[in-house]
């Protein structure tokens, strides 16, 4: 084995030891803090942002009361169903829906996928029901109120 190969072998060994030390030092045994800020990987997607509630047109059946604008977003109170028409955001954005009552959301997947996704969310002890819908073009999102007893959903700013 030549001198150059020995130096290369030692350098690779040192690199492996350094990577092991970094991996062990970064390991966490605790379950984490849900109130803590996002981790390093979550910060990579920070540029995507959320849909501005002002760019969403709402049509409800039966017609709902006028939407109420608050600091959190736009709150809809409706009986059976609402169709949300989200204007083209120009890039991938997230439509955040928060409800004080259970609701069902149906929306097409972003991109060229020919898939429609449906989910039913309900509030729990930790807070309101939350649904996040990825939007990358003009999209229609359908909200339904299970049982038709009336729902309250906020188009949140974040």
Short mmCIF file of C-alpha atoms in Angstrom, two decimals:
data_model
loop_
_atom_site.label_atom_id
_atom_site.label_comp_id
_atom_site.label_asym_id
_atom_site.label_seq_id
_atom_site.Cartn_x
_atom_site.Cartn_y
_atom_site.Cartn_z
CA UNK A 1 0.00 0.00 0.00
CA UNK A 2 1.43 3.35 -1.04
CA UNK A 3 1.76 6.39 1.22
CA UNK A 4 -1.01 8.20 -0.64
CA UNK A 5 -3.43 5.28 -0.09
CA UNK A 6 -2.56 5.20 3.64
CA UNK A 7 -3.32 8.93 3.96
CA UNK A 8 -6.62 8.45 2.11
CA UNK A 9 -7.55 5.49 4.34
CA UNK A 10 -6.79 7.53 7.50
CA UNK A 11 -8.82 10.48 6.16
CA UNK A 12 -11.84 8.24 5.48
CA UNK A 13 -11.55 6.72 8.97
CA UNK A 14 -11.42 10.19 10.56
CA UNK A 15 -14.45 11.27 8.52
CA UNK A 16 -16.44 8.22 9.64
CA UNK A 17 -15.55 8.85 13.30
CA UNK A 18 -16.54 12.52 12.95
CA UNK A 19 -19.91 11.60 11.37
CA UNK A 20 -20.56 9.09 14.16
CA UNK A 21 -19.80 11.71 16.84
CA UNK A 22 -22.13 14.24 15.17
CA UNK A 23 -24.90 11.64 14.89
CA UNK A 24 -24.61 10.63 18.55
CA UNK A 25 -24.44 14.25 19.72
CA UNK A 26 -27.59 15.15 17.74
CA UNK A 27 -29.65 12.22 19.03
CA UNK A 28 -32.61 12.92 21.33
CA UNK A 29 -34.21 10.41 23.68
CA UNK A 30 -37.11 12.63 24.73
CA UNK A 31 -40.40 12.76 22.77
CA UNK A 32 -39.86 16.42 21.89
CA UNK A 33 -41.80 19.57 22.71
CA UNK A 34 -44.85 20.17 20.51
CA UNK A 35 -44.77 23.86 21.45
CA UNK A 36 -41.20 24.23 20.19
CA UNK A 37 -40.52 25.80 16.81
CA UNK A 38 -40.14 23.77 13.64
CA UNK A 39 -37.10 21.60 13.14
CA UNK A 40 -34.44 22.07 10.50
CA UNK A 41 -36.28 20.02 7.86
CA UNK A 42 -39.57 21.88 8.45
CA UNK A 43 -37.78 25.18 7.90
CA UNK A 44 -36.82 24.13 4.37
CA UNK A 45 -40.47 24.37 3.27
CA UNK A 46 -41.04 27.71 4.96
CA UNK A 47 -41.13 29.59 1.65
CA UNK A 48 -44.35 27.91 0.57
CA UNK A 49 -46.67 29.99 2.79
CA UNK A 50 -50.41 29.91 3.12
CA UNK A 51 -53.30 30.92 0.92
CA UNK A 52 -54.58 34.45 1.57
CA UNK A 53 -58.25 34.08 2.67
CA UNK A 54 -59.10 37.18 0.60
CA UNK A 55 -58.36 35.17 -2.59
CA UNK A 56 -61.02 32.55 -1.79
CA UNK A 57 -64.56 32.90 -3.17
CA UNK A 58 -67.23 31.12 -1.09
CA UNK A 59 -70.59 29.68 -2.17
CA UNK A 60 -72.65 27.82 0.45
CA UNK A 61 -75.85 25.73 0.32
CA UNK A 62 -78.08 26.82 1.90
CA UNK A 63 -76.61 30.32 1.69
CA UNK A 64 -74.61 31.07 4.82
CA UNK A 65 -74.43 34.23 6.80
CA UNK A 66 -71.85 36.73 5.56
CA UNK A 67 -68.33 35.53 6.36
CA UNK A 68 -66.80 37.24 9.39
CA UNK A 69 -63.27 38.57 8.98
CA UNK A 70 -61.11 38.33 12.11
CA UNK A 71 -57.41 38.58 12.89
CA UNK A 72 -57.18 34.80 12.43
CA UNK A 73 -58.81 34.77 8.99
CA UNK A 74 -62.32 34.50 7.55
CA UNK A 75 -64.92 32.50 9.49
CA UNK A 76 -67.77 30.73 7.69
CA UNK A 77 -70.91 29.49 9.43
CA UNK A 78 -72.86 27.18 7.11
CA UNK A 79 -75.49 24.45 7.27
CA UNK A 80 -74.75 21.74 4.71
CA UNK A 81 -71.93 22.46 2.25
CA UNK A 82 -69.68 25.20 0.92
CA UNK A 83 -67.65 25.36 -2.27
CA UNK A 84 -64.42 27.32 -1.94
CA UNK A 85 -62.85 28.58 -5.17
CA UNK A 86 -59.20 29.35 -4.46
CA UNK A 87 -57.59 31.74 -6.93
CA UNK A 88 -54.30 30.66 -8.52
CA UNK A 89 -51.65 31.36 -5.83
CA UNK A 90 -48.80 31.31 -8.37
CA UNK A 91 -46.84 28.71 -6.36
CA UNK A 92 -47.48 25.89 -3.93
CA UNK A 93 -49.43 27.23 -0.95
CA UNK A 94 -51.40 25.68 1.91
CA UNK A 95 -55.06 26.43 2.56
CA UNK A 96 -55.50 26.11 6.33
CA UNK A 97 -59.01 25.34 7.57
CA UNK A 98 -59.83 25.35 11.30
CA UNK A 99 -63.22 24.33 12.67
CA UNK A 100 -64.91 24.37 16.04
CA UNK A 101 -67.18 21.58 14.78
CA UNK A 102 -66.42 18.43 12.76
CA UNK A 103 -66.28 18.97 8.99
CA UNK A 104 -65.35 17.11 5.83
CA UNK A 105 -63.04 18.54 3.17
CA UNK A 106 -62.64 17.29 -0.41
CA UNK A 107 -59.95 18.69 -2.72
CA UNK A 108 -57.89 17.69 -5.75
CA UNK A 109 -54.23 16.83 -5.21
CA UNK A 110 -51.73 19.42 -6.43
CA UNK A 111 -49.76 19.03 -9.63
CA UNK A 112 -50.87 16.86 -12.52
CA UNK A 113 -52.15 14.03 -10.32
CA UNK A 114 -55.68 12.90 -11.13
CA UNK A 115 -56.52 12.25 -7.47
CA UNK A 116 -59.18 13.73 -5.21
CA UNK A 117 -58.58 13.58 -1.46
CA UNK A 118 -61.36 13.54 1.16
CA UNK A 119 -60.84 13.84 4.91
CA UNK A 120 -63.11 14.33 7.89
CA UNK A 121 -61.64 16.25 10.81
CA UNK A 122 -63.00 16.90 14.27
CA UNK A 123 -61.86 19.04 17.19
CA UNK A 124 -60.23 17.25 20.10
CA UNK A 125 -58.96 18.10 23.58
CA UNK A 126 -55.88 19.79 22.07
CA UNK A 127 -57.86 22.31 20.04
CA UNK A 128 -59.91 22.86 16.90
CA UNK A 129 -60.24 20.58 13.91
CA UNK A 130 -57.53 21.45 11.37
CA UNK A 131 -57.32 20.52 7.70
CA UNK A 132 -54.48 21.63 5.43
CA UNK A 133 -54.98 21.56 1.66
CA UNK A 134 -52.06 21.95 -0.77
CA UNK A 135 -52.95 24.36 -3.59
CA UNK A 136 -50.78 25.15 -6.64
CA UNK A 137 -53.36 26.39 -9.14
CA UNK A 138 -56.97 27.59 -9.23
CA UNK A 139 -58.77 24.95 -7.20
CA UNK A 140 -62.22 24.12 -5.88
CA UNK A 141 -62.42 22.76 -2.35
CA UNK A 142 -65.68 21.32 -1.01
CA UNK A 143 -66.58 21.60 2.68
CA UNK A 144 -69.40 19.46 4.08
CA UNK A 145 -71.00 19.44 7.46
CA UNK A 146 -71.64 15.87 8.66
CA UNK A 147 -75.24 15.49 9.73
CA UNK A 148 -76.16 18.90 8.33
CA UNK A 149 -76.37 20.41 11.81
CA UNK A 150 -74.24 23.42 10.94
CA UNK A 151 -70.49 24.02 10.90
CA UNK A 152 -68.14 26.83 11.67
CA UNK A 153 -64.86 26.85 9.71
CA UNK A 154 -62.16 29.52 9.58
CA UNK A 155 -60.00 30.08 6.49
CA UNK A 156 -56.90 30.75 8.56
CA UNK A 157 -54.01 33.06 7.68
CA UNK A 158 -51.50 30.59 9.13
#
